[in-house]
Structure formats: structure tokens, C-alpha cells
PDB file of C-alpha atoms in Angstrom:
ATOM      1  CA  MET A 109      -9.200  -0.979  29.811  1.00  0.00           C
ATOM      2  CA  ILE A 110      -5.912  -0.659  27.923  1.00  0.00           C
ATOM      3  CA  SER A 111      -2.944  -2.931  28.555  1.00  0.00           C
ATOM      4  CA  GLN A 112       0.479  -3.335  26.964  1.00  0.00           C
ATOM      5  CA  SER A 113       2.486  -6.543  26.895  1.00  0.00           C
ATOM      6  CA  TRP A 114       5.108  -8.431  24.918  1.00  0.00           C
ATOM      7  CA  ILE A 115       4.968 -11.912  23.440  1.00  0.00           C
ATOM      8  CA  LYS A 116       7.799 -14.119  22.204  1.00  0.00           C
ATOM      9  CA  SER A 117       7.935 -14.933  18.504  1.00  0.00           C
ATOM     10  CA  GLU A 118      11.005 -16.895  17.489  1.00  0.00           C
ATOM     11  CA  GLU A 119      13.954 -14.867  18.848  1.00  0.00           C
ATOM     12  CA  ASP A 120      12.069 -11.559  19.022  1.00  0.00           C
ATOM     13  CA  HIS A 121       9.644  -9.974  21.461  1.00  0.00           C
ATOM     14  CA  LEU A 122       6.588  -8.324  19.909  1.00  0.00           C
ATOM     15  CA  ALA A 123       4.893  -5.312  21.498  1.00  0.00           C
ATOM     16  CA  ILE A 124       1.130  -5.765  21.962  1.00  0.00           C
ATOM     17  CA  LEU A 125      -1.518  -3.187  22.851  1.00  0.00           C
ATOM     18  CA  GLU A 126      -4.966  -4.427  23.920  1.00  0.00           C
ATOM     19  CA  SER A 127      -8.082  -2.363  24.505  1.00  0.00           C
ATOM     20  CA  GLN A 128     -11.342  -3.856  25.714  1.00  0.00           C
ATOM     21  CA  LYS A 129     -14.614  -3.243  27.429  1.00  0.00           C
ATOM     22  CA  ILE A 130     -15.643  -5.440  30.362  1.00  0.00           C
ATOM     23  CA  LYS A 131     -17.111  -8.253  28.276  1.00  0.00           C
ATOM     24  CA  PRO A 132     -16.115  -7.922  24.596  1.00  0.00           C
ATOM     25  CA  ARG A 133     -18.031 -10.204  22.268  1.00  0.00           C
ATOM     26  CA  PHE A 134     -15.564 -10.131  19.388  1.00  0.00           C
ATOM     27  CA  GLY A 135     -11.875  -9.600  18.824  1.00  0.00           C
ATOM     28  CA  VAL A 136      -9.954  -7.879  16.038  1.00  0.00           C
ATOM     29  CA  ILE A 137      -6.230  -7.863  15.224  1.00  0.00           C
ATOM     30  CA  LEU A 138      -4.936  -4.662  13.604  1.00  0.00           C
ATOM     31  CA  LEU A 139      -1.629  -4.677  11.705  1.00  0.00           C
ATOM     32  CA  SER A 140      -0.090  -1.522  10.253  1.00  0.00           C
ATOM     33  CA  GLY A 141       1.736  -0.960   6.982  1.00  0.00           C
ATOM     34  CA  PHE A 142       5.287  -2.236   6.540  1.00  0.00           C
ATOM     35  CA  GLY A 143       7.852  -0.307   8.570  1.00  0.00           C
ATOM     36  CA  GLN A 144       5.163   1.463  10.617  1.00  0.00           C
ATOM     37  CA  SER A 145       4.601   1.255  14.344  1.00  0.00           C
ATOM     38  CA  MET A 146       1.308  -0.235  15.521  1.00  0.00           C
ATOM     39  CA  CYS A 147      -0.497   3.125  15.532  1.00  0.00           C
ATOM     40  CA  ASP A 148       0.269   3.428  11.779  1.00  0.00           C
ATOM     41  CA  SER A 149       0.598   6.534   9.623  1.00  0.00           C
ATOM     42  CA  ASP A 150      -1.295   9.463  11.158  1.00  0.00           C
ATOM     43  CA  TYR A 151      -2.606   7.058  13.853  1.00  0.00           C
ATOM     44  CA  PHE A 152      -4.734   5.342  11.208  1.00  0.00           C
ATOM     45  CA  MET A 153      -4.911   1.924  12.904  1.00  0.00           C
ATOM     46  CA  SER A 154      -5.365   3.447  16.353  1.00  0.00           C
ATOM     47  CA  ARG A 155      -8.346   5.421  15.055  1.00  0.00           C
ATOM     48  CA  ILE A 156      -9.898   2.241  13.679  1.00  0.00           C
ATOM     49  CA  ALA A 157      -9.190   0.442  16.959  1.00  0.00           C
ATOM     50  CA  ARG A 158     -10.960   3.123  18.989  1.00  0.00           C
ATOM     51  CA  ARG A 159     -14.044   2.916  16.782  1.00  0.00           C
ATOM     52  CA  LEU A 160     -14.169  -0.887  16.916  1.00  0.00           C
ATOM     53  CA  HIS A 161     -13.689  -0.765  20.684  1.00  0.00           C
ATOM     54  CA  ASP A 162     -17.006   1.105  20.820  1.00  0.00           C
ATOM     55  CA  LEU A 163     -18.614  -1.795  18.928  1.00  0.00           C
ATOM     56  CA  GLU A 164     -17.614  -4.105  21.811  1.00  0.00           C
ATOM     57  CA  PHE A 165     -14.511  -5.534  20.155  1.00  0.00           C
ATOM     58  CA  LEU A 166     -11.368  -6.467  22.017  1.00  0.00           C
ATOM     59  CA  THR A 167      -8.809  -4.713  19.830  1.00  0.00           C
ATOM     60  CA  VAL A 168      -5.241  -5.984  19.565  1.00  0.00           C
ATOM     61  CA  GLN A 169      -2.557  -3.904  17.848  1.00  0.00           C
ATOM     62  CA  ALA A 170       0.882  -5.413  17.330  1.00  0.00           C
ATOM     63  CA  ASP A 171       4.355  -4.370  16.235  1.00  0.00           C
ATOM     64  CA  LEU A 172       5.962  -7.102  14.136  1.00  0.00           C
ATOM     65  CA  SER A 173       9.708  -7.804  14.243  1.00  0.00           C
ATOM     66  CA  GLY A 174      11.780  -4.712  13.494  1.00  0.00           C
ATOM     67  CA  HIS A 175       8.744  -2.461  13.858  1.00  0.00           C
ATOM     68  CA  GLY A 176       7.847   0.037  16.559  1.00  0.00           C
ATOM     69  CA  ASP A 177       8.622  -1.125  20.094  1.00  0.00           C
ATOM     70  CA  SER A 178       9.292  -4.755  19.130  1.00  0.00           C
ATOM     71  CA  THR A 179      12.794  -6.162  19.020  1.00  0.00           C
ATOM     72  CA  GLY A 180      14.573  -7.090  15.790  1.00  0.00           C
ATOM     73  CA  GLN A 181      15.745  -5.129  12.758  1.00  0.00           C
ATOM     74  CA  LEU A 182      14.369  -4.697   9.249  1.00  0.00           C
ATOM     75  CA  GLU A 183      17.712  -5.916   7.923  1.00  0.00           C
ATOM     76  CA  ALA A 184      17.088  -9.322   9.535  1.00  0.00           C
ATOM     77  CA  ILE A 185      13.489 -10.033   8.530  1.00  0.00           C
ATOM     78  CA  SER A 186      11.975 -12.352   5.947  1.00  0.00           C
ATOM     79  CA  LEU A 187       8.465 -13.211   4.818  1.00  0.00           C
ATOM     80  CA  ASP A 188       8.591 -16.375   6.922  1.00  0.00           C
ATOM     81  CA  LYS A 189       9.504 -14.349  10.017  1.00  0.00           C
ATOM     82  CA  LEU A 190       6.686 -11.861   9.448  1.00  0.00           C
ATOM     83  CA  ILE A 191       4.205 -14.684   8.900  1.00  0.00           C
ATOM     84  CA  SER A 192       5.478 -16.394  12.065  1.00  0.00           C
ATOM     85  CA  ASN A 193       4.949 -13.110  13.944  1.00  0.00           C
ATOM     86  CA  ILE A 194       1.361 -12.890  12.737  1.00  0.00           C
ATOM     87  CA  VAL A 195       0.709 -16.500  13.721  1.00  0.00           C
ATOM     88  CA  SER A 196       2.114 -15.798  17.206  1.00  0.00           C
ATOM     89  CA  VAL A 197      -0.251 -12.850  17.597  1.00  0.00           C
ATOM     90  CA  ILE A 198      -3.249 -14.897  16.427  1.00  0.00           C
ATOM     91  CA  LYS A 199      -2.417 -17.728  18.843  1.00  0.00           C
ATOM     92  CA  MET A 200      -2.185 -15.263  21.728  1.00  0.00           C
ATOM     93  CA  CYS A 201      -5.582 -13.847  20.766  1.00  0.00           C
ATOM     94  CA  LYS A 202      -7.153 -17.284  20.589  1.00  0.00           C
ATOM     95  CA  GLU A 203      -6.209 -17.819  24.246  1.00  0.00           C
ATOM     96  CA  THR A 204      -8.462 -14.962  25.399  1.00  0.00           C
ATOM     97  CA  GLY A 205     -11.606 -17.090  25.308  1.00  0.00           C
ATOM     98  CA  ILE A 206     -13.205 -15.010  22.539  1.00  0.00           C
ATOM     99  CA  ASP A 207     -14.369 -17.269  19.717  1.00  0.00           C
ATOM    100  CA  SER A 208     -14.884 -14.767  16.903  1.00  0.00           C
ATOM    101  CA  TRP A 209     -11.697 -13.040  15.731  1.00  0.00           C
ATOM    102  CA  TYR A 210     -11.260 -10.705  12.776  1.00  0.00           C
ATOM    103  CA  GLY A 211      -8.296  -8.993  11.147  1.00  0.00           C
ATOM    104  CA  VAL A 212      -7.486  -5.584   9.681  1.00  0.00           C
ATOM    105  CA  GLY A 213      -4.253  -5.096   7.763  1.00  0.00           C
ATOM    106  CA  ARG A 214      -2.669  -2.551   5.437  1.00  0.00           C
ATOM    107  CA  GLY A 215      -0.216  -3.151   2.613  1.00  0.00           C
ATOM    108  CA  LEU A 216       1.918  -6.260   3.106  1.00  0.00           C
ATOM    109  CA  SER A 217       0.349  -7.090   6.471  1.00  0.00           C
ATOM    110  CA  ALA A 218      -3.097  -7.343   4.837  1.00  0.00           C
ATOM    111  CA  THR A 219      -1.774  -9.890   2.345  1.00  0.00           C
ATOM    112  CA  LEU A 220       0.110 -11.961   4.913  1.00  0.00           C
ATOM    113  CA  LEU A 221      -2.830 -11.928   7.315  1.00  0.00           C
ATOM    114  CA  SER A 222      -5.123 -13.150   4.528  1.00  0.00           C
ATOM    115  CA  SER A 223      -2.725 -16.000   3.730  1.00  0.00           C
ATOM    116  CA  VAL A 224      -2.948 -17.586   7.205  1.00  0.00           C
ATOM    117  CA  ALA A 225      -6.443 -16.570   8.332  1.00  0.00           C
ATOM    118  CA  ASN A 226      -8.213 -19.761   7.216  1.00  0.00           C
ATOM    119  CA  THR A 227      -5.884 -21.941   9.275  1.00  0.00           C
ATOM    120  CA  PHE A 228      -6.912 -20.161  12.475  1.00  0.00           C
ATOM    121  CA  ASP A 229     -10.616 -19.706  11.735  1.00  0.00           C
ATOM    122  CA  ILE A 230     -10.454 -15.931  11.422  1.00  0.00           C
ATOM    123  CA  LYS A 231     -14.026 -14.866  10.705  1.00  0.00           C
ATOM    124  CA  GLY A 232     -13.349 -11.860   8.499  1.00  0.00           C
ATOM    125  CA  ILE A 233     -10.593  -9.737   6.973  1.00  0.00           C
ATOM    126  CA  VAL A 234     -10.473  -6.087   5.971  1.00  0.00           C
ATOM    127  CA  GLY A 235      -7.462  -5.238   3.816  1.00  0.00           C
ATOM    128  CA  ILE A 236      -6.497  -1.639   3.032  1.00  0.00           C
ATOM    129  CA  ASN A 237      -4.429  -1.448  -0.140  1.00  0.00           C
ATOM    130  CA  PRO A 238      -3.187  -5.039   0.201  1.00  0.00           C
ATOM    131  CA  TYR A 239       0.196  -5.759  -1.363  1.00  0.00           C
ATOM    132  CA  CYS A 240      -0.259  -7.636  -4.645  1.00  0.00           C
ATOM    133  CA  LEU A 241       2.536  -6.615  -7.000  1.00  0.00           C
ATOM    134  CA  GLY A 242       3.397  -9.045  -9.774  1.00  0.00           C
ATOM    135  CA  LYS A 243       6.662 -10.991  -9.522  1.00  0.00           C
ATOM    136  CA  GLU A 244       8.071  -9.463 -12.712  1.00  0.00           C
ATOM    137  CA  GLU A 245       7.725  -6.014 -11.188  1.00  0.00           C
ATOM    138  CA  ILE A 246       9.991  -7.031  -8.306  1.00  0.00           C
ATOM    139  CA  ILE A 247      12.527  -8.800 -10.515  1.00  0.00           C
ATOM    140  CA  ASN A 248      12.873  -5.767 -12.783  1.00  0.00           C
ATOM    141  CA  LEU A 249      13.262  -3.424  -9.832  1.00  0.00           C
ATOM    142  CA  TRP A 250      15.512  -5.390  -7.466  1.00  0.00           C
ATOM    143  CA  GLY A 251      17.075  -8.155  -9.553  1.00  0.00           C
ATOM    144  CA  SER A 252      20.393  -6.371 -10.147  1.00  0.00           C
ATOM    145  CA  THR A 253      20.630  -5.395  -6.465  1.00  0.00           C
ATOM    146  CA  LEU A 254      20.188  -8.978  -5.334  1.00  0.00           C
ATOM    147  CA  LYS A 255      22.912 -10.184  -7.711  1.00  0.00           C
ATOM    148  CA  GLU A 256      25.408  -8.294  -5.564  1.00  0.00           C
ATOM    149  CA  ASN A 257      24.800 -10.894  -2.795  1.00  0.00           C
ATOM    150  CA  GLU A 258      24.660  -8.299  -0.046  1.00  0.00           C
ATOM    151  CA  HIS A 259      22.949  -9.073   3.270  1.00  0.00           C
ATOM    152  CA  SER A 260      20.921  -5.857   3.256  1.00  0.00           C
ATOM    153  CA  VAL A 261      20.166  -2.700   1.297  1.00  0.00           C
ATOM    154  CA  ASN A 262      20.947   0.781   2.609  1.00  0.00           C
ATOM    155  CA  LEU A 263      17.587   2.490   2.131  1.00  0.00           C
ATOM    156  CA  ARG A 264      18.959   6.012   2.371  1.00  0.00           C
ATOM    157  CA  LYS A 265      21.228   5.224  -0.575  1.00  0.00           C
ATOM    158  CA  VAL A 266      18.509   3.424  -2.522  1.00  0.00           C
ATOM    159  CA  LEU A 267      15.992   6.230  -2.050  1.00  0.00           C
ATOM    160  CA  SER A 268      18.355   9.157  -2.658  1.00  0.00           C
ATOM    161  CA  GLY A 269      17.949   9.229  -6.434  1.00  0.00           C
ATOM    162  CA  GLY A 270      18.469   7.295  -9.634  1.00  0.00           C
ATOM    163  CA  PRO A 271      16.414   6.374 -12.712  1.00  0.00           C
ATOM    164  CA  GLU A 272      14.197   3.913 -10.818  1.00  0.00           C
ATOM    165  CA  LEU A 273      13.538   6.160  -7.820  1.00  0.00           C
ATOM    166  CA  ASP A 274       9.869   6.745  -8.595  1.00  0.00           C
ATOM    167  CA  LYS A 275       9.208   3.031  -8.929  1.00  0.00           C
ATOM    168  CA  LYS A 276      11.115   2.251  -5.734  1.00  0.00           C
ATOM    169  CA  ILE A 277       9.009   4.769  -3.853  1.00  0.00           C
ATOM    170  CA  ALA A 278       5.920   3.161  -5.378  1.00  0.00           C
ATOM    171  CA  PHE A 279       7.180  -0.272  -4.304  1.00  0.00           C
ATOM    172  CA  PHE A 280       7.482   0.784  -0.665  1.00  0.00           C
ATOM    173  CA  GLY A 281       4.106   2.482  -0.910  1.00  0.00           C
ATOM    174  CA  ALA A 282       2.648  -0.850  -1.997  1.00  0.00           C
ATOM    175  CA  LEU A 283       4.139  -2.458   1.112  1.00  0.00           C
ATOM    176  CA  GLY A 284       2.400   0.172   3.231  1.00  0.00           C
ATOM    177  CA  SER A 285       5.492   2.193   4.114  1.00  0.00           C
ATOM    178  CA  ASP A 286       6.155   5.859   4.715  1.00  0.00           C
ATOM    179  CA  ILE A 287       9.488   6.646   3.078  1.00  0.00           C
ATOM    180  CA  GLU A 288      10.469   8.956   5.936  1.00  0.00           C
ATOM    181  CA  ASN A 289      10.300   6.028   8.364  1.00  0.00           C
ATOM    182  CA  LEU A 290      12.682   3.945   6.248  1.00  0.00           C
ATOM    183  CA  LEU A 291      15.487   6.424   5.646  1.00  0.00           C
ATOM    184  CA  GLY A 292      18.533   5.543   7.730  1.00  0.00           C
ATOM    185  CA  GLN A 293      17.562   1.878   7.941  1.00  0.00           C
ATOM    186  CA  HIS A 294      18.775  -1.212   6.123  1.00  0.00           C
ATOM    187  CA  LEU A 295      16.341  -3.650   4.542  1.00  0.00           C
ATOM    188  CA  SER A 296      16.894  -7.384   4.366  1.00  0.00           C
ATOM    189  CA  CYS A 297      17.804  -8.664   0.898  1.00  0.00           C
ATOM    190  CA  GLU A 298      16.224 -11.942   1.950  1.00  0.00           C
ATOM    191  CA  LEU A 299      12.852 -10.195   2.133  1.00  0.00           C
ATOM    192  CA  LEU A 300      13.295  -8.753  -1.370  1.00  0.00           C
ATOM    193  CA  SER A 301      14.247 -12.192  -2.645  1.00  0.00           C
ATOM    194  CA  ASN A 302      11.204 -13.697  -0.928  1.00  0.00           C
ATOM    195  CA  LEU A 303       8.921 -11.197  -2.663  1.00  0.00           C
ATOM    196  CA  ILE A 304      10.291 -12.194  -6.077  1.00  0.00           C
ATOM    197  CA  HIS A 305       8.961 -15.704  -5.477  1.00  0.00           C
ATOM    198  CA  TYR A 306       5.802 -14.722  -3.588  1.00  0.00           C
ATOM    199  CA  ASP A 307       2.413 -15.000  -5.276  1.00  0.00           C
ATOM    200  CA  ALA A 308       0.668 -12.231  -3.373  1.00  0.00           C
ATOM    201  CA  LEU A 309      -2.582 -12.494  -5.304  1.00  0.00           C
ATOM    202  CA  ASP A 310      -2.818 -16.197  -4.489  1.00  0.00           C
ATOM    203  CA  ALA A 311      -2.142 -15.422  -0.820  1.00  0.00           C
ATOM    204  CA  ILE A 312      -5.077 -12.991  -0.738  1.00  0.00           C
ATOM    205  CA  ASN A 313      -7.373 -15.460  -2.448  1.00  0.00           C
ATOM    206  CA  ARG A 314      -6.601 -18.193   0.075  1.00  0.00           C
ATOM    207  CA  PHE A 315      -8.915 -16.552   2.549  1.00  0.00           C
ATOM    208  CA  LYS A 316     -12.449 -17.841   2.047  1.00  0.00           C
ATOM    209  CA  GLY A 317     -14.239 -16.022   4.861  1.00  0.00           C
ATOM    210  CA  ASN A 318     -16.007 -12.665   4.904  1.00  0.00           C
ATOM    211  CA  SER A 319     -13.763  -9.960   3.555  1.00  0.00           C
ATOM    212  CA  MET A 320     -13.484  -6.462   2.197  1.00  0.00           C
ATOM    213  CA  TYR A 321     -10.422  -5.104   0.394  1.00  0.00           C
ATOM    214  CA  LEU A 322     -10.155  -1.361  -0.098  1.00  0.00           C
ATOM    215  CA  ILE A 323      -8.020   0.583  -2.562  1.00  0.00           C
ATOM    216  CA  PRO A 324      -7.768   4.265  -3.457  1.00  0.00           C
ATOM    217  CA  GLU A 325      -9.414   5.251  -6.711  1.00  0.00           C
ATOM    218  CA  GLY A 326      -8.668   8.919  -7.205  1.00  0.00           C
ATOM    219  CA  ASP A 327     -10.303  10.655  -4.264  1.00  0.00           C
ATOM    220  CA  LYS A 328     -12.735   7.779  -3.738  1.00  0.00           C
ATOM    221  CA  VAL A 329     -12.490   4.451  -1.967  1.00  0.00           C
ATOM    222  CA  ALA A 330     -13.173   1.363  -4.055  1.00  0.00           C
ATOM    223  CA  GLY A 331     -14.105  -1.880  -2.331  1.00  0.00           C
ATOM    224  CA  PHE A 332     -13.880  -5.411  -3.693  1.00  0.00           C
ATOM    225  CA  GLU A 333     -15.099  -8.639  -2.147  1.00  0.00           C
ATOM    226  CA  SER A 334     -12.489 -11.393  -2.116  1.00  0.00           C
ATOM    227  CA  SER A 335     -14.517 -13.509  -4.549  1.00  0.00           C
ATOM    228  CA  GLN A 336     -14.243 -10.682  -7.094  1.00  0.00           C
ATOM    229  CA  TRP A 337     -10.597  -9.832  -6.468  1.00  0.00           C
ATOM    230  CA  ASN A 338      -9.072 -11.609  -9.476  1.00  0.00           C
ATOM    231  CA  CYS A 339     -11.418 -10.248 -12.087  1.00  0.00           C
ATOM    232  CA  SER A 340     -11.823  -6.808 -10.544  1.00  0.00           C
ATOM    233  CA  LEU A 341      -8.266  -5.824  -9.836  1.00  0.00           C
ATOM    234  CA  GLY A 342      -5.536  -8.393 -10.377  1.00  0.00           C
ATOM    235  CA  GLU A 343      -1.847  -7.665  -9.962  1.00  0.00           C
ATOM    236  CA  ARG A 344      -0.847  -4.069  -9.439  1.00  0.00           C
ATOM    237  CA  LYS A 345       1.712  -2.157 -11.489  1.00  0.00           C
ATOM    238  CA  LEU A 346       4.453   0.151 -10.272  1.00  0.00           C
ATOM    239  CA  ASP A 347       3.681   2.813 -12.867  1.00  0.00           C
ATOM    240  CA  THR A 348       0.528   3.785 -10.968  1.00  0.00           C
ATOM    241  CA  ARG A 349       2.077   5.036  -7.740  1.00  0.00           C
ATOM    242  CA  ARG A 350      -0.980   6.941  -6.592  1.00  0.00           C
ATOM    243  CA  LYS A 351      -3.119   3.831  -6.960  1.00  0.00           C
ATOM    244  CA  ILE A 352      -0.870   1.584  -4.886  1.00  0.00           C
ATOM    245  CA  SER A 353       0.263   4.024  -2.197  1.00  0.00           C
ATOM    246  CA  PHE A 354      -1.607   5.059   0.936  1.00  0.00           C
ATOM    247  CA  PRO A 355      -3.210   8.450   0.252  1.00  0.00           C
ATOM    248  CA  ILE A 356      -2.218  11.235   2.627  1.00  0.00           C
ATOM    249  CA  ASP A 357      -5.575  12.891   2.080  1.00  0.00           C
ATOM    250  CA  ALA A 358      -7.374  13.184   5.443  1.00  0.00           C
ATOM    251  CA  ILE A 359     -10.815  12.943   3.847  1.00  0.00           C
ATOM    252  CA  TRP A 360      -9.901   9.698   2.079  1.00  0.00           C
ATOM    253  CA  ARG A 361      -8.676   8.205   5.343  1.00  0.00           C
ATOM    254  CA  HIS A 362     -11.794   9.333   7.194  1.00  0.00           C
ATOM    255  CA  LYS A 363     -14.033   7.772   4.540  1.00  0.00           C
ATOM    256  CA  THR A 364     -12.004   4.567   4.697  1.00  0.00           C
ATOM    257  CA  ILE A 365     -12.398   4.325   8.469  1.00  0.00           C
ATOM    258  CA  GLU A 366     -16.146   4.901   8.147  1.00  0.00           C
ATOM    259  CA  LEU A 367     -16.396   2.122   5.537  1.00  0.00           C
ATOM    260  CA  ILE A 368     -14.497  -0.271   7.786  1.00  0.00           C
ATOM    261  CA  VAL A 369     -16.580   0.508  10.853  1.00  0.00           C
ATOM    262  CA  ASP A 370     -19.800   0.148   8.846  1.00  0.00           C
ATOM    263  CA  TRP A 371     -18.609  -3.202   7.477  1.00  0.00           C
ATOM    264  CA  PHE A 372     -17.947  -4.529  10.967  1.00  0.00           C
ATOM    265  CA  SER A 373     -21.178  -3.089  12.319  1.00  0.00           C
ATOM    266  CA  ASP A 374     -23.261  -4.694   9.563  1.00  0.00           C
ATOM    267  CA  HIS A 375     -21.410  -7.974   9.878  1.00  0.00           C
ATOM    268  CA  ILE A 376     -21.914  -8.421  13.621  1.00  0.00           C
ATOM    269  CA  LYS A 377     -25.599  -7.484  13.263  1.00  0.00           C
ATOM    270  CA  ASN A 378     -26.011 -10.336  10.810  1.00  0.00           C
ATOM    271  CA  ILE A 379     -24.644 -12.894  13.266  1.00  0.00           C
ATOM    272  CA  GLU A 380     -26.556 -11.719  16.341  1.00  0.00           C
TER     273      GLU A 380
END
């Protein structure tokens, strides 16, 4: 059964898509990359949702503020608002009567989901290319823009050229964005300012439950447990765009989905 609904989160209404069998044993929240609708690039999250549905999960996909069918604009968002959105979705899920909830996120949503998961007893997290750029990277890239004290940034203008274009594209790739989806929109300067002060690596490491974080490594998929995250990867750099962006390669995405499904399958077998 598939159902669509909206929930209130602060002043916005978030679009929710649920898919479940008659008696699901587990639940999973799926959050797309920044600026993407809930189905994600090339229906990536929807493909994962369909596979987890077959494993008897209640799957919940959500559009955060300014995304997809939800209300709000990217020029009016902040990290606090996005975190509040995620908390609202988790609280809704907790009211279903299912005890064991998990999360799947990509880019910035993977990092933010990891940061709040312990508070709500989320059992496990899978993060695809979680955002973890160092603060200095953001200061060097956006510091001069923020000094202009504008409310928002015109992304078509920002992404039309200039000496830092490659790094700006890499930055949005790290958030989980497709550049084509951002052109013509304005992005909140408050969000950029928030990211300058945000310790993304610390946010990821706050989650102490079962986890798997996946990154592209050439044409392969590298996985790191959360306990190994600091020593294995650390903060990412903008000069390695391919390593921090979401590969468009269909084989890479297929392999990633298979890894995720296998991780969930193995995990639920261990708790049966």
C-alpha cells in the first residue's frame, strides 16, 4: 500500500510518501540529496525504497522544506530548519507503532540525520557520500559572498562561470545536489553561514548505532563503519570533485543499492 500525506514542520508542510506491506516489522526513513525531490537523482532513493519494501520495511520518503512537493524556498532555509524538518519526520514515524526505525540519507541529509539519530533511538544509519567538508573549505569559497550581507545567492549567477566555478560545483556535489536542479533558484546565505560554523565530521560521529557510510572510490564503492570514520576518511577537500560528488555511472549506483540492501538484510537477520 502506498499513501501520500503532508505533515507540519514549523511554518512549512512537508510531503511524505509511505509504502508498506500489511504488517511491516521495521521502518526506514529515506532522505535525498540537497535540492532533490524525495525520489532523488535518477530515482535513486525510490529504487532503494522499493527494495527495502520487499524486506518488510515500512518505507518513508520525505521532501524537506524547499524541496520537491513541500512548501518553502531554498532561499529561506537554514541548518536548524532542515534539522527541525528531519525531527518532525522522525516523530511522525515513531507514532506508527513500529519500534525499530532506520535511516538512509545522501549528502547533507546523511550528515544531519546522523546528528539527531541517537536522540530518537534510530537503530541504524546508511549514509551515501555524507557531507563532511572542512570549515576552511567553506570560508575560502563563500566568505567574500557572505560579506556582502545579502539575504540569498542567485545560483544561476554563481554557477555561470568564474575562477572558483569548479570548486562551487564540487561544493554542491558534496551537499548531494544536481546542478541542473539549482539553476534559477536562490540559496539562503544563512545556510552558507551555518555551514562555515558546522562541524560535519563531529555530527556524523555523534551516531553510535549500527551504520555504514559509502563513498565513491573511482568506479568502486568504499564503505566505512562509523567507528572508523575519523581515521579512514576525515574531512573532504573540494579539489577532489569526483570523490565528493554523486557518480552518474549507472553501474556504481546499482552496486551501491545492492550494498545497502545487503546491509539491511544482514542486519535484520542478526536481530531475528
